[in-house]
Short mmCIF file of C-alpha atoms in Angstrom, two decimals:
data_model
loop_
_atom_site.label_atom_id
_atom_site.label_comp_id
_atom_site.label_asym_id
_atom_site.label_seq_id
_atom_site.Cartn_x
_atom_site.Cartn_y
_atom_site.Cartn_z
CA UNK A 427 17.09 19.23 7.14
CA UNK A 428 16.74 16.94 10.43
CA UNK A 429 15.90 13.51 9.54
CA UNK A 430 13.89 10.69 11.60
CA UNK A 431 13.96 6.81 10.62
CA UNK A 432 10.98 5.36 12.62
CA UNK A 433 11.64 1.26 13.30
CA UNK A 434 8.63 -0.95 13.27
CA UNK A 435 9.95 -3.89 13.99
CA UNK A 436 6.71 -5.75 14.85
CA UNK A 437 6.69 -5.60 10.63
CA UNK A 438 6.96 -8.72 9.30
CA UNK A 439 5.12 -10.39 12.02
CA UNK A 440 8.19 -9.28 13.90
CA UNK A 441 10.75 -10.15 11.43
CA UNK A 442 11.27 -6.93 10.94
CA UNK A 443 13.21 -6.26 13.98
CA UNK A 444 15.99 -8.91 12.52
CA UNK A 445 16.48 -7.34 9.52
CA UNK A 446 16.79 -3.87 11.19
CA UNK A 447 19.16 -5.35 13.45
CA UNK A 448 21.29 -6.80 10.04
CA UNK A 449 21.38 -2.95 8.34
CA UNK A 450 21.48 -0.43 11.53
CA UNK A 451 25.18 0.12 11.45
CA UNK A 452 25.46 0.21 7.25
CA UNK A 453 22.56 2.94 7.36
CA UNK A 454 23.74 5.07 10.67
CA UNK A 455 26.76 5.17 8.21
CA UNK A 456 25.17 6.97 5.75
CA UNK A 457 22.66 9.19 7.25
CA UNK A 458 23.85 12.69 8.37
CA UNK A 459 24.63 13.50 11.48
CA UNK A 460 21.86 13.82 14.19
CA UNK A 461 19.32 11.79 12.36
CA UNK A 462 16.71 10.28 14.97
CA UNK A 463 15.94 6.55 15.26
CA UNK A 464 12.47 6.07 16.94
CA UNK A 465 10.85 1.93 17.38
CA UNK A 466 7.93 2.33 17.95
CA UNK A 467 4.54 -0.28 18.00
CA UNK A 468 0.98 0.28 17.04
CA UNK A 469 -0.18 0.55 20.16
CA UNK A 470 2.19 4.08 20.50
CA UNK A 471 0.45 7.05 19.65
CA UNK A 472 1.05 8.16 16.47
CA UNK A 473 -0.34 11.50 16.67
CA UNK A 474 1.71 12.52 19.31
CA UNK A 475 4.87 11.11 18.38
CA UNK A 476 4.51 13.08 14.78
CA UNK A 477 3.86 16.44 16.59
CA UNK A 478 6.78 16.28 18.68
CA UNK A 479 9.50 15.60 15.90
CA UNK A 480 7.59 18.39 13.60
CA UNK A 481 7.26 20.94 16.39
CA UNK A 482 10.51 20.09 19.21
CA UNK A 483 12.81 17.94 16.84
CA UNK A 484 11.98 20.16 13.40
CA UNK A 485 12.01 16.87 11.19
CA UNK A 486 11.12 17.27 7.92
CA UNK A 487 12.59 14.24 6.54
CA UNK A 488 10.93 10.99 7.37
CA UNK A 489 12.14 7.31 6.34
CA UNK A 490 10.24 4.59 7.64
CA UNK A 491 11.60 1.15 8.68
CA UNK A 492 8.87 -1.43 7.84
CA UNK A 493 6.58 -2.49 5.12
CA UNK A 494 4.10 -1.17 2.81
CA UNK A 495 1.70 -0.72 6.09
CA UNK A 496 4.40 1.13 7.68
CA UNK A 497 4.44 3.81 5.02
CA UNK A 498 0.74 3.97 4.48
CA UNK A 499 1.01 4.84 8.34
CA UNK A 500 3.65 7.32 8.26
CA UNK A 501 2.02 9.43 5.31
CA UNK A 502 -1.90 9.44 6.79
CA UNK A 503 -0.16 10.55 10.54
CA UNK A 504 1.64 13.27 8.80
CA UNK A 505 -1.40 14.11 6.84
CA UNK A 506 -3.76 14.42 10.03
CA UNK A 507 -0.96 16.17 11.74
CA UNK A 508 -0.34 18.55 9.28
CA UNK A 509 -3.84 18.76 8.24
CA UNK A 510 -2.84 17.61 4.90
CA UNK A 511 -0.23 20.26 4.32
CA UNK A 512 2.39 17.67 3.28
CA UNK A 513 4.43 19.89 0.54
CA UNK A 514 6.67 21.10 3.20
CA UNK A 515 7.67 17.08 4.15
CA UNK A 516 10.10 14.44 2.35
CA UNK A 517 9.47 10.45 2.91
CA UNK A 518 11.70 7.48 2.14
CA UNK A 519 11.78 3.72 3.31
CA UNK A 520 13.69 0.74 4.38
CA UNK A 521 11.86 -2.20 3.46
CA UNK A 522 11.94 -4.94 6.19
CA UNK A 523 7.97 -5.95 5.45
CA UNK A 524 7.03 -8.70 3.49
CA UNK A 525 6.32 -7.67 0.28
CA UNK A 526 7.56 -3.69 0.20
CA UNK A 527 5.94 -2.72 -2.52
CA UNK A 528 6.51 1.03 -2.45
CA UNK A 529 9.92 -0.06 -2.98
CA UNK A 530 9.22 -1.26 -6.86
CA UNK A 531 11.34 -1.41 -8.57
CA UNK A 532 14.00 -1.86 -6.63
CA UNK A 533 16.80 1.04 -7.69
CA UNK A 534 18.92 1.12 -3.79
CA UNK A 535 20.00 -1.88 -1.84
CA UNK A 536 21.70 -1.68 1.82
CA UNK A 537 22.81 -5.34 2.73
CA UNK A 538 20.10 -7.23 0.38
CA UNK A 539 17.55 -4.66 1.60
CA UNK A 540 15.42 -2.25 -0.73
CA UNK A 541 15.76 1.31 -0.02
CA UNK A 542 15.03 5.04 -0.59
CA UNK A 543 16.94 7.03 1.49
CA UNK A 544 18.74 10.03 -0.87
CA UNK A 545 16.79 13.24 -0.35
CA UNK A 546 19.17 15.27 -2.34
CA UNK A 547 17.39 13.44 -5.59
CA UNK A 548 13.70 13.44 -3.82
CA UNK A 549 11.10 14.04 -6.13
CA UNK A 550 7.13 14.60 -5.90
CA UNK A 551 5.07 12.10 -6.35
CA UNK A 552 1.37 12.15 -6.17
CA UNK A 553 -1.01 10.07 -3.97
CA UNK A 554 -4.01 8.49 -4.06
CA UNK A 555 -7.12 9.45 -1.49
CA UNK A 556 -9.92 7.16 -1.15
CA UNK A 557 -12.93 8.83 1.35
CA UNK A 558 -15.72 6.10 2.58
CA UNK A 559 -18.74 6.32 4.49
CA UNK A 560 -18.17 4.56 7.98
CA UNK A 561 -21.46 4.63 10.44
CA UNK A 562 -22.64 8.21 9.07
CA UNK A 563 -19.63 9.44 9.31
CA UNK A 564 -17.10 10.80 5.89
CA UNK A 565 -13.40 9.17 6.96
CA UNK A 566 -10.48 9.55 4.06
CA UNK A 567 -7.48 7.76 3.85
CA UNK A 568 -3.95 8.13 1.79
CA UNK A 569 -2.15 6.13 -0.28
CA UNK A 570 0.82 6.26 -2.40
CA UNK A 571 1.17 2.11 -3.82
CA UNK A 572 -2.45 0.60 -4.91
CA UNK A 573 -6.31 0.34 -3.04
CA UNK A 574 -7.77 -3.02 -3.76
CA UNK A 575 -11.36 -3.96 -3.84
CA UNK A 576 -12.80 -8.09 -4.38
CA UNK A 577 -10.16 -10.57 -4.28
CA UNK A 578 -7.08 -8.62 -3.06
CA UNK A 579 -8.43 -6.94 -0.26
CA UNK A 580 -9.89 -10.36 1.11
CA UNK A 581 -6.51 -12.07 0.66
CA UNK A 582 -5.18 -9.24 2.24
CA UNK A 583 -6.81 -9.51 5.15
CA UNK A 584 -5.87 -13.31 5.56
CA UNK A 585 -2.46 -12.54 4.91
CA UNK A 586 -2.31 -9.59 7.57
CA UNK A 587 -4.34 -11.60 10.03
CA UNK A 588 -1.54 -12.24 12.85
CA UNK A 589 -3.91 -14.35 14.86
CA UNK A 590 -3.19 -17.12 11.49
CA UNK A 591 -0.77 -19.49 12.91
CA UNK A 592 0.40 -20.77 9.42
CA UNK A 593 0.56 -16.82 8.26
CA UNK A 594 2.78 -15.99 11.35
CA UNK A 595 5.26 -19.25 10.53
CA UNK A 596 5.55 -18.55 6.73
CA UNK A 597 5.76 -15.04 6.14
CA UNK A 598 9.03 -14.24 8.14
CA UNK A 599 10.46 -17.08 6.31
CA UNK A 600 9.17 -16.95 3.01
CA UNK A 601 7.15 -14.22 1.56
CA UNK A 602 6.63 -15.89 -1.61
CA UNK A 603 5.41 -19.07 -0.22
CA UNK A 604 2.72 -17.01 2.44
CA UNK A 605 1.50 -15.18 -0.87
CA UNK A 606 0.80 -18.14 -2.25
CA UNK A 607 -0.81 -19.81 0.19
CA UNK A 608 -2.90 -17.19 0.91
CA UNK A 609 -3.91 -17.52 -2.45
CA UNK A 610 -5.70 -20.94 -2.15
CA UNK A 611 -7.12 -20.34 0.92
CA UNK A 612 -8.94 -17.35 -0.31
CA UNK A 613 -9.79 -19.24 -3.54
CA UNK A 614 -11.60 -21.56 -1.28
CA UNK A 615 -14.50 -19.30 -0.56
CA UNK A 616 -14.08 -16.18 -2.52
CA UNK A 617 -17.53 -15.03 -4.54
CA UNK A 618 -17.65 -11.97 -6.82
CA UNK A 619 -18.80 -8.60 -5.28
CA UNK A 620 -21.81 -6.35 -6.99
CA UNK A 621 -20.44 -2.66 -7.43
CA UNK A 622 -21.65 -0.07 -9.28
CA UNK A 623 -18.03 2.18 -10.52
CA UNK A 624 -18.14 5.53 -12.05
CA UNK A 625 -15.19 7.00 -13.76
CA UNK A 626 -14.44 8.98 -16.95
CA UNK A 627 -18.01 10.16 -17.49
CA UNK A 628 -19.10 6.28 -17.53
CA UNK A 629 -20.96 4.56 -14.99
CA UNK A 630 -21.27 0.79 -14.92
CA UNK A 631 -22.57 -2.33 -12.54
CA UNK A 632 -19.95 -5.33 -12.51
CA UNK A 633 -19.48 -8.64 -10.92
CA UNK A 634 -16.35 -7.48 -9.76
CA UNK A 635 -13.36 -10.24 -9.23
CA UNK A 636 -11.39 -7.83 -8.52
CA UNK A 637 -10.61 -3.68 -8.75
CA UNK A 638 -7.27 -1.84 -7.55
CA UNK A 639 -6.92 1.56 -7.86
CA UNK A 640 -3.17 2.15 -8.07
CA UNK A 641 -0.58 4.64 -8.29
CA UNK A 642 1.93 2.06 -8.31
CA UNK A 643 1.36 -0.99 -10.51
CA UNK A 644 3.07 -3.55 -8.27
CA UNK A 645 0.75 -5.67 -6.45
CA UNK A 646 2.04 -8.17 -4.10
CA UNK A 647 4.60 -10.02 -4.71
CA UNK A 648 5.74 -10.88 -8.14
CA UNK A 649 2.81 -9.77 -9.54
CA UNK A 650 2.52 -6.73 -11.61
CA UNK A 651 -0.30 -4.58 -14.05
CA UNK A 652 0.80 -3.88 -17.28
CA UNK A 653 0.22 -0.01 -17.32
CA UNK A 654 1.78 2.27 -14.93
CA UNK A 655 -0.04 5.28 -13.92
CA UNK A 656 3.13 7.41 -13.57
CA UNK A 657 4.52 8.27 -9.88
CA UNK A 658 3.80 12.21 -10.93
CA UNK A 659 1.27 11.99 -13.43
CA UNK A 660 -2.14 13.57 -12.36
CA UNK A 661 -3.97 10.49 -12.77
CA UNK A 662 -4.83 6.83 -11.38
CA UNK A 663 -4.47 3.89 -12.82
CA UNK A 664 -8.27 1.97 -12.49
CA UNK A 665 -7.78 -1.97 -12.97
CA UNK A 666 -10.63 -4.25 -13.36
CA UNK A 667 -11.85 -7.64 -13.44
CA UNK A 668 -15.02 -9.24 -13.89
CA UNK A 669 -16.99 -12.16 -14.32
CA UNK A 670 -14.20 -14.44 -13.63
CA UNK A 671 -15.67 -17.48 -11.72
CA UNK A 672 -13.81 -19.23 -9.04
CA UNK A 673 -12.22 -22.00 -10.84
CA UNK A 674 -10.81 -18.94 -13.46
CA UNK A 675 -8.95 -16.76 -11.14
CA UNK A 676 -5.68 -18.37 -11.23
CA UNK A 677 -5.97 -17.54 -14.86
CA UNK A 678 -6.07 -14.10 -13.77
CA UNK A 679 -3.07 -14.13 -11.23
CA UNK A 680 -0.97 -15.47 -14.40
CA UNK A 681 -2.07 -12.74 -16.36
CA UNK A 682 -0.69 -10.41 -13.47
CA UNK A 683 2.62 -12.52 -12.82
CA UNK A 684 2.96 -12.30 -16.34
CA UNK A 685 2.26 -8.50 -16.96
CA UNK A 686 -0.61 -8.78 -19.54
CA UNK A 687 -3.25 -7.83 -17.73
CA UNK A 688 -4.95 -5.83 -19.49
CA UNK A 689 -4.49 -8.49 -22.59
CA UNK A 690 -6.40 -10.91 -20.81
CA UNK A 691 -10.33 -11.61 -21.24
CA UNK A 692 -13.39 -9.39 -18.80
CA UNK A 693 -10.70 -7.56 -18.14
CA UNK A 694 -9.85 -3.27 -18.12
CA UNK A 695 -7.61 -0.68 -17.77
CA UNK A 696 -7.80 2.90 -17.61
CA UNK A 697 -6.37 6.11 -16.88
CA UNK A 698 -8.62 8.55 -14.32
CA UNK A 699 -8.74 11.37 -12.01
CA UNK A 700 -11.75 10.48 -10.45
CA UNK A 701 -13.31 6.94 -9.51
CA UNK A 702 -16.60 6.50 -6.89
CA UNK A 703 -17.69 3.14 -6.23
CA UNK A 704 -21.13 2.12 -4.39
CA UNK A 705 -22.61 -1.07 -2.99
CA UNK A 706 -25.32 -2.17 -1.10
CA UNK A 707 -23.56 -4.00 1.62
CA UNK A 708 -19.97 -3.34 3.52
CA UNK A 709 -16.95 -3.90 1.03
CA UNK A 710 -13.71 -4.41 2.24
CA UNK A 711 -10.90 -2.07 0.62
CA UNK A 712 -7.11 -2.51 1.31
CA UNK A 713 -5.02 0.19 0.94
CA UNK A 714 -1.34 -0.30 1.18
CA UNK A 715 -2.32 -3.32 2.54
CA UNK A 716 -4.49 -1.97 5.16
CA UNK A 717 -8.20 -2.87 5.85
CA UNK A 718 -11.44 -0.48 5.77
CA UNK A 719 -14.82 -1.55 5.26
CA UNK A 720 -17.51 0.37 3.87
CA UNK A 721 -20.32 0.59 1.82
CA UNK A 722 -19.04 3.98 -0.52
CA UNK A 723 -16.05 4.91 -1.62
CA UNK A 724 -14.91 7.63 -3.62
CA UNK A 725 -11.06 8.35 -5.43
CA UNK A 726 -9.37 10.99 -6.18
CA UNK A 727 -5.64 11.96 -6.94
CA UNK A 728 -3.19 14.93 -5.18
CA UNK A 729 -1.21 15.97 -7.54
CA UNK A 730 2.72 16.42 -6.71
CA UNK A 731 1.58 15.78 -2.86
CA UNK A 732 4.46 14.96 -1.45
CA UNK A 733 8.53 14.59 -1.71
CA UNK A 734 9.90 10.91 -1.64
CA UNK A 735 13.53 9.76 -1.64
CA UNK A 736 15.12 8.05 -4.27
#
């Protein structure tokens, strides 16, 4: 089957392109014979650029070359392409973002770098769909790591915000020390959000410090939930907390570092097909560490959706 690796190299904040740089020869090495290598930007058109390799190039293997955005990228292009007919498609990665995620835990290394490249042992994984209200208007959105709501998706946005000077220095350098300063600058001003969640036949109202809905338990980072959801399971793992006030939340990011989440106090974990989440003002929601704001959202799971490398 005809492979494409697509390079984003602007991953990173542009580090990316130096660690590509550091592998290219060790993976050309390994990959069969006429495999494509596309860079491409986020100002290239996606769309387009999908359509071509499916319909021209006949690629139905595709490994991307960036971070946890990267892939969140790759899978909702080839789902709009496709028109959600993904069974026919295999994905892998080579993680050159910051915290890759996707990657967890790490089984392949190429040169220090985390990878999934070996479609003869691909296997299908579900993923998660969020759809949200945006102006009127029903949007949906893929993912295949974790959807954040509360105090992830605001640090998120920090930490994605290229515009940041002290982001842009630290995170090509160190991711570690960007996550944690991230960290304490959303501390600084973060306040609870009012949702109203309804999953397993039970609908509640929470001060919510924070809610993922994940298919993969890693986070960001170094930090972890305690119960995996299962790549091919049927179901989604729903993580909340609430009530925590300000001055309480690192208490909460220990928990996490130190995988005992769902130990810890106003906290809770379940298993769930099926999660809808309302609120009277815009939310943000990252997803793969991606932004969308909305007022609405409601989760579901596709079972055995797609192939992905090991």
């Amino acid at each position: 089957m005809k492979t494409a690796v697509l390079i984003n190299g602007f991953a990173n904040n542009g580090s990316a392109g130096k660690k590509w740089d550091h592998i290219e020869d060790d993976v050309k090495s390994i990959m069969p014979v006429g495999t494509l290598y596309i860079h491409f930007s986020e100002t290239d058109n996606h769309n387009s650029l999908m359509e071509t390799l499916i319909n021209e190039y006949k690629v139905k293997n595709f490994i991307s070359a960036g971070g946890d955005g990267s892939i969140n990228n790759l899978i909702n292009t080839l789902a709009e392409v496709t028109n959600y007919q993904l069974e026919p498609y295999s994905i892998g990665a080579i993680g050159l973002g910051s915290s890759n995620d996707f990657l967890k835990p790490v089984k392949h290394k190429i040169s220090g770098i985390p990878v999934k490249i070996d479609f003869e042992n691909k296997k299908p994984v579900d993923l998660g769909l969020v759809e949200f209200t945006d102006s009127d208007t029903t949007k949906k959105q893929l993912f295949i790591v974790n959807a954040s709501l509360g105090f992830t998706a605001l640090g998120n946005k920090l930490f994605n915000d290229n515009s940041n000077k002290i982001i842009r220095f630290l995170k090509p350098r160190s991711t570690g020390i960007a996550i944690l300063w991230t960290i304490f600058q959303t501390l600084r001003t973060y306040q609870n959000i009012d949702l109203e969640i309804a999953y397993n036949e039970e609908l509640i109202s929470s001060s919510v410090t924070n809610l993922s809905i994940a298919k993969n338990p890693n986070v960001s980072g170094s930090f972890c939930y305690d119960v995996d959801p299962g790549a091919d399971s049927g179901s989604l793992g729903l993580y909340l907390a609430e009530n925590f006030k300000r001055q309480q939340i690192p208490k909460l990011l220990y928990a996490l570092y130190r995988k005992r989440f769902s130990k810890a106090k106003n906290c809770k974990t379940a298993l769930v097909q099926s999660v809808e989440i309302i609120s009277t003002k815009p939310v943000l929601l990252e997803t793969d560490g991606e932004i969308i704001e909305a007022g609405r959202f409601r989760f579901s799971v596709l079972p055995k959706a797609l192939f992905v490398a090991d």
